[in-house]
Short mmCIF file of C-alpha atoms and ligand atoms in Angstrom, two decimals:
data_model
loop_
_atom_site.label_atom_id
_atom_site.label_comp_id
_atom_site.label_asym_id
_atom_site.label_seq_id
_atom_site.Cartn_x
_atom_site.Cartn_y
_atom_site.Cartn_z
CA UNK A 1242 27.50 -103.27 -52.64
CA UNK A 1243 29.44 -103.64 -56.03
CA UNK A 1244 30.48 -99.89 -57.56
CA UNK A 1245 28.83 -98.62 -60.54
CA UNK A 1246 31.60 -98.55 -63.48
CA UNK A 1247 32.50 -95.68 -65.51
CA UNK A 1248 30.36 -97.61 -68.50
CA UNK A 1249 26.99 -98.08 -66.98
CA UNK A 1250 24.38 -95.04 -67.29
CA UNK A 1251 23.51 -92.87 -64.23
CA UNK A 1252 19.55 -91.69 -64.52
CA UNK A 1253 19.27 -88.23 -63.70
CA UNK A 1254 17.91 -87.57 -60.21
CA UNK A 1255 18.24 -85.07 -56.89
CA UNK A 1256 22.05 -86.25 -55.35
CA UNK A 1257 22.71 -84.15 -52.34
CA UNK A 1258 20.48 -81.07 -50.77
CA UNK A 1259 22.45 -78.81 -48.56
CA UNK A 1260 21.48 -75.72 -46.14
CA UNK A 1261 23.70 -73.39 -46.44
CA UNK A 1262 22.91 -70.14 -44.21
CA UNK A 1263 19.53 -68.74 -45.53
CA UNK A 1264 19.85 -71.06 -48.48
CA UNK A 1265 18.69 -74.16 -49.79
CA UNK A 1266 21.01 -75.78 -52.85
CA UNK A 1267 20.02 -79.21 -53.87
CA UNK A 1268 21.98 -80.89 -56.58
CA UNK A 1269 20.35 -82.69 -59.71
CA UNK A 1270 22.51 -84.63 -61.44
CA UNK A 1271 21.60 -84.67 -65.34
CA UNK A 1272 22.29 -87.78 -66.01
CA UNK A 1273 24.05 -89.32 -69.32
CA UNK A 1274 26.07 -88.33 -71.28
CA UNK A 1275 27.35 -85.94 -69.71
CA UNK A 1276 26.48 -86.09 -65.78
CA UNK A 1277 26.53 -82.15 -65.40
CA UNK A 1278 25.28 -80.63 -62.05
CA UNK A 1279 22.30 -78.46 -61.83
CA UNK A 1280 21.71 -76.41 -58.87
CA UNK A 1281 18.61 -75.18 -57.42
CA UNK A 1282 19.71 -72.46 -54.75
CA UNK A 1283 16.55 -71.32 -53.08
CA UNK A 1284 15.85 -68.97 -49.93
CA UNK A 1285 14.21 -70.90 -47.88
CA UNK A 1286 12.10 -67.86 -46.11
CA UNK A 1287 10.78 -66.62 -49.00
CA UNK A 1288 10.98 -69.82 -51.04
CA UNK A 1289 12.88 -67.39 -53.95
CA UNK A 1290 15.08 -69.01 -56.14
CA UNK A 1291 17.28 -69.34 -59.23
CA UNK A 1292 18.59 -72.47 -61.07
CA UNK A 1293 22.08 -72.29 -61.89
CA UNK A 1294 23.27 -74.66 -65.22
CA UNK A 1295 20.40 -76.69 -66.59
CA UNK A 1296 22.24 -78.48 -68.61
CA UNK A 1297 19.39 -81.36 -69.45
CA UNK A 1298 16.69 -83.07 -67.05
CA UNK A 1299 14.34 -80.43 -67.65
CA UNK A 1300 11.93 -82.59 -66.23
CA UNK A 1301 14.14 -83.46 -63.22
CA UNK A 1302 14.61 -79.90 -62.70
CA UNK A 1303 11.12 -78.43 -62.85
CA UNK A 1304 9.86 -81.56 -60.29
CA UNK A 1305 12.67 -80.21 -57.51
CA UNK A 1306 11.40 -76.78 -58.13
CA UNK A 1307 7.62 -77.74 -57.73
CA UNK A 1308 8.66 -80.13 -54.92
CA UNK A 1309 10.24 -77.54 -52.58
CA UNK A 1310 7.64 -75.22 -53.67
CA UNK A 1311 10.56 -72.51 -55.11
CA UNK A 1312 9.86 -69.38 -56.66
CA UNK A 1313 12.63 -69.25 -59.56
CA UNK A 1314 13.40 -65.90 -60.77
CA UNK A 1315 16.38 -66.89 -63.31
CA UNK A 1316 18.68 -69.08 -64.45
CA UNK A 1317 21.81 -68.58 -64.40
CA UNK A 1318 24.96 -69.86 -66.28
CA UNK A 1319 28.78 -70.63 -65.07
CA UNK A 1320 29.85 -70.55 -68.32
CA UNK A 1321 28.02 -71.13 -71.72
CA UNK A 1322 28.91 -74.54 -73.38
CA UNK A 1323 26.37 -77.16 -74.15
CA UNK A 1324 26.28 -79.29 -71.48
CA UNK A 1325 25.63 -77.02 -69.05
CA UNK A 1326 22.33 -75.39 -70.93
CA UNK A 1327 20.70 -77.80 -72.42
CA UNK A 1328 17.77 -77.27 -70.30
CA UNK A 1329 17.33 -74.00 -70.44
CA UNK A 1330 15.18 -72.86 -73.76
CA UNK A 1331 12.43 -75.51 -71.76
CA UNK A 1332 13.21 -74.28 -68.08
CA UNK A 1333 12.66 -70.89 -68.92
CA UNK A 1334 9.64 -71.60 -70.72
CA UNK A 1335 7.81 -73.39 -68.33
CA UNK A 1336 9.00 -70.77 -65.79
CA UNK A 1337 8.83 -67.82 -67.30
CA UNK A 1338 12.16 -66.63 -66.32
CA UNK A 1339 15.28 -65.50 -68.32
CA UNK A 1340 18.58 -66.76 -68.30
CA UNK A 1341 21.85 -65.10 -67.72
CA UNK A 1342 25.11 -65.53 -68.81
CA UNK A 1343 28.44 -63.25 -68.99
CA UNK A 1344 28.58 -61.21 -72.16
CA UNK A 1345 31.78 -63.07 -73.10
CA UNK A 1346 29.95 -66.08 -73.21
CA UNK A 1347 27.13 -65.03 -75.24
CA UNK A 1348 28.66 -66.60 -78.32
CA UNK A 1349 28.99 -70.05 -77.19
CA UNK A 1350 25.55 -69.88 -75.96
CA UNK A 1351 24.26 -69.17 -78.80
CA UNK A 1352 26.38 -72.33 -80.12
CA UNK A 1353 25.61 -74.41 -77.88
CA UNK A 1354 23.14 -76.71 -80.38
CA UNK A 1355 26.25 -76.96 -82.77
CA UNK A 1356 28.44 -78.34 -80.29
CA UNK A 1357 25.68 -80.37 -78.60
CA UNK A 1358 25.10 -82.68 -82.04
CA UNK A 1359 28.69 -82.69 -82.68
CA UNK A 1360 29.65 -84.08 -79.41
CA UNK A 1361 26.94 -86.13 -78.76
CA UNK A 1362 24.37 -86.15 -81.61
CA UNK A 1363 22.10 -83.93 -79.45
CA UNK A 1364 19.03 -81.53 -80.12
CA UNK A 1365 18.98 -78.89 -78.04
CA UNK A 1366 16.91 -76.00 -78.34
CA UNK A 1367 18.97 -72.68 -78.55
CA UNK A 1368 18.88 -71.10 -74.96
CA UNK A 1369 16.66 -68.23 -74.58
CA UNK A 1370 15.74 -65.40 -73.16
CA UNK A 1371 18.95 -64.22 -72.32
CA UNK A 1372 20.16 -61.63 -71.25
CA UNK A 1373 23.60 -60.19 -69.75
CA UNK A 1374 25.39 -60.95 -66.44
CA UNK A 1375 27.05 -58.06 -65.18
CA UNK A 1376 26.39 -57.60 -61.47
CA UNK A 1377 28.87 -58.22 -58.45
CA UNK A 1378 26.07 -59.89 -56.50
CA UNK A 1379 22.70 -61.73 -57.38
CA UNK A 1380 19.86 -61.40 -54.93
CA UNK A 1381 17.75 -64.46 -54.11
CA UNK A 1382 14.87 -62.95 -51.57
CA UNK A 1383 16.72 -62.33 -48.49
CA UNK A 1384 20.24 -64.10 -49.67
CA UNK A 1385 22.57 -63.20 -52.14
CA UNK A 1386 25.16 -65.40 -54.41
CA UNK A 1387 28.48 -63.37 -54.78
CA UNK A 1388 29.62 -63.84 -58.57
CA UNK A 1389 33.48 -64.08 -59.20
CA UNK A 1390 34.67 -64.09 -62.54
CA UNK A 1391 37.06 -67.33 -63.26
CA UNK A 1392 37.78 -66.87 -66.97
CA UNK A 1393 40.02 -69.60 -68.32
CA UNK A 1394 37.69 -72.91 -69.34
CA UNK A 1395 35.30 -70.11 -71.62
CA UNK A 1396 35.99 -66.15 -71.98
CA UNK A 1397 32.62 -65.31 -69.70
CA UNK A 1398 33.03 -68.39 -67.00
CA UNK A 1399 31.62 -67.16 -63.38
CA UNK A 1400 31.51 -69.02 -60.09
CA UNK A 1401 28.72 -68.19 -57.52
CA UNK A 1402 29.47 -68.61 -53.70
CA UNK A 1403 27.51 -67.85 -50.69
CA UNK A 1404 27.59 -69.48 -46.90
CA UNK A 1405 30.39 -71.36 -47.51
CA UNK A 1406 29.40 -73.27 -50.50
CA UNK A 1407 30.85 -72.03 -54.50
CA UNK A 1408 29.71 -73.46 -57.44
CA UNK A 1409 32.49 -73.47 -59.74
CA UNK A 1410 31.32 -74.80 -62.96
CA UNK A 1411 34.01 -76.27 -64.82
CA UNK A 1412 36.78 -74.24 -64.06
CA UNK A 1413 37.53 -76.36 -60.63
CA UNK A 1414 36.35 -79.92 -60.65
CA UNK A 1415 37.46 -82.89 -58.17
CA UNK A 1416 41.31 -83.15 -58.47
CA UNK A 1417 40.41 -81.72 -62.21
CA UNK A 1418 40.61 -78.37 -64.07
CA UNK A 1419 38.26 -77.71 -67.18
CA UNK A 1420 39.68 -78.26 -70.70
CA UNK A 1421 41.14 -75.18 -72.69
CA UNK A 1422 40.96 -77.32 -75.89
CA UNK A 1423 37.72 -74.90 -76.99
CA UNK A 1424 36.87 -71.55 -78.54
CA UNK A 1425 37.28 -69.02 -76.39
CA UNK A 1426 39.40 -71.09 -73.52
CA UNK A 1427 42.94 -70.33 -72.58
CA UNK A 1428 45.11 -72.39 -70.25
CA UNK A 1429 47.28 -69.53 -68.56
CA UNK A 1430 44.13 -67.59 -67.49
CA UNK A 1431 42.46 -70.57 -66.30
CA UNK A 1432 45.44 -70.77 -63.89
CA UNK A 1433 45.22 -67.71 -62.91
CA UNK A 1434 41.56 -67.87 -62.44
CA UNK A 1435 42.03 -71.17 -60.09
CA UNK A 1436 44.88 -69.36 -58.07
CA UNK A 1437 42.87 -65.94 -57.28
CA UNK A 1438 39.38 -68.55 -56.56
CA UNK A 1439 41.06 -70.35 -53.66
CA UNK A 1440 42.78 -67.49 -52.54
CA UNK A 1441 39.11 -66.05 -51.75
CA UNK A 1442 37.59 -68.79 -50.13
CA UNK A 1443 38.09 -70.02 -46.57
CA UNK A 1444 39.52 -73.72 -46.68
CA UNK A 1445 36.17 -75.27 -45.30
CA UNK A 1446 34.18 -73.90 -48.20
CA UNK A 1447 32.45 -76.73 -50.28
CA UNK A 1448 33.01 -76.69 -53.75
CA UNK A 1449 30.30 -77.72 -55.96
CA UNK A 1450 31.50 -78.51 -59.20
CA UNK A 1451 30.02 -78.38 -62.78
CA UNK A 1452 30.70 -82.51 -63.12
CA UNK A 1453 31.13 -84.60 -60.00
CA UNK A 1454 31.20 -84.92 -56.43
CA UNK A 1455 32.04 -82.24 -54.33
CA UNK A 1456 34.99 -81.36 -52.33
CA UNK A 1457 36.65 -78.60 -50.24
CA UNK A 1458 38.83 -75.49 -50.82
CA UNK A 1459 41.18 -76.97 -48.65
CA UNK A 1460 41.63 -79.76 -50.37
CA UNK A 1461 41.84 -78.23 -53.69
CA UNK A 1462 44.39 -75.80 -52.18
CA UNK A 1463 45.91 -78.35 -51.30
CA UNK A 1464 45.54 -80.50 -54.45
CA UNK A 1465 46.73 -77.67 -56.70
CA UNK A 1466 50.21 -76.68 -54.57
CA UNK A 1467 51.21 -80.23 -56.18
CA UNK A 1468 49.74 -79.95 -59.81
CA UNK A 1469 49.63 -76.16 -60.67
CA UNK A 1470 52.43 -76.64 -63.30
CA UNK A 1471 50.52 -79.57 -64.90
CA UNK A 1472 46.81 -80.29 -63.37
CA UNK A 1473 45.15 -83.06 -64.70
CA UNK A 1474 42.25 -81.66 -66.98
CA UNK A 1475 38.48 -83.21 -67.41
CA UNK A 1476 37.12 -83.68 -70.64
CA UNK A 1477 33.78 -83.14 -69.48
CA UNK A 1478 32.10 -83.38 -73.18
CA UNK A 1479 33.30 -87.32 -73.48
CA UNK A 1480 33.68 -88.82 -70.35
CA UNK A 1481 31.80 -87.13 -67.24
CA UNK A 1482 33.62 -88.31 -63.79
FE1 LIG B 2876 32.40 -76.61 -69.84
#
């Protein structure tokens, strides 16, 4: 089978489903330009759920959700830049749901069509409802997602982990770090952010990342003892990996 190049497009569609403890997270890739991953996390027992970064594919999105029957409560946001919530003025529509974000990040959501047609020439409706994102831990029926704050790629940027699975936005990406190039981002606290994230999480935890396939905290632990001083860095908004 020949290998898809970086140059050919990449439909949106479900990639991976994993159960993870009580939970249910099944990837959906948004396709081009950007390739961002959604993820619906759902509880299988009660079929409660939230959708965490629709960044486009609303269509995509609301057919996994109907599929596997979920109940979605929220969405919720790693950080708030355009590719990651592109989806979410029509997600929450059609569900009836809010969306939540970190306070910090409450600016750049509210950019997010700005940067959207500057980077790519894309409408995007302006997310909404949203509202804040304060809590330690968000409840999904019987399940939970822990939030840890990874500030660094965008002033608000959160991971979620749970059963040995952390979506990480894009503040930890395959053998990549998110840019700093942006309002709001900051290389040094990015750092810090990635050091005190794998210091937290055992080494066979998978990390689910904003762009990309997936990988371990051990081999990101690993991966970063040889780069910290200079880690390559994704530019997510031109060229999705
Ligand atoms: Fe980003």
């Amino acid at each position: 089978m020949r290998e898809l190049t970086q140059a050919e497009s990449r439909p949106a569609g479900v990639e991976r489903v994993h159960d993870a403890g009580p939970l249910r997270i099944t990837t959906v890739m948004t396709g081009d330009p950007w390739r961002e991953n959604c993820y619906v996390v759902m509880d299988r027992a009660s079929r409660s759920a939230v959708i965490v970064d629709p960044g486009a594919a609303e269509g995509v999105i609301l057919a996994t959700v109907e599929a596997q029957g979920a109940r979605v409560s929220k969405v919720l946001l790693t950080h708030g830049h355009h590719d990651h919530v592109g989806a979410v003025a029509p997600v929450c529509h059609a569900l009836n749901v809010p969306c939540a974000v970190h306070p910090a990040d409450m600016r750049l959501v509210r950019q997010a069509p700005l940067w959207a047609f500057r980077f790519a020439g894309k409408l995007i409706d302006t997310p909404s409802p949203m509202v804040e994102l304060t809590d330690d831990v968000v409840r999904i029926g019987g399940a939970s997602l822990n939030v840890i704050r990874v500030p660094g790629h965008t002033p608000g940027g959160i991971a979620f982990a749970s059963n040995g699975f952390c979506m990480t936005g894009d503040t930890l990406l395959l053998e990549h770090i998110g840019r700093t190039d942006l309002p709001g981002g900051h290389a040094p606290t990015l750092q810090q952010s990635v050091d005190a994230l794998l210091s937290v999480l055992s080494a066979d935890t998978i990390l689910l990342a904003g762009h990309g396939r997936e990988w371990t905290a051990g081999e990101a632990l690993g991966w970063w003892s040889r780069v910290r001083a200079a880690p390559p860095v994704l530019d997510e908004h031109q060229t999705a990996s």
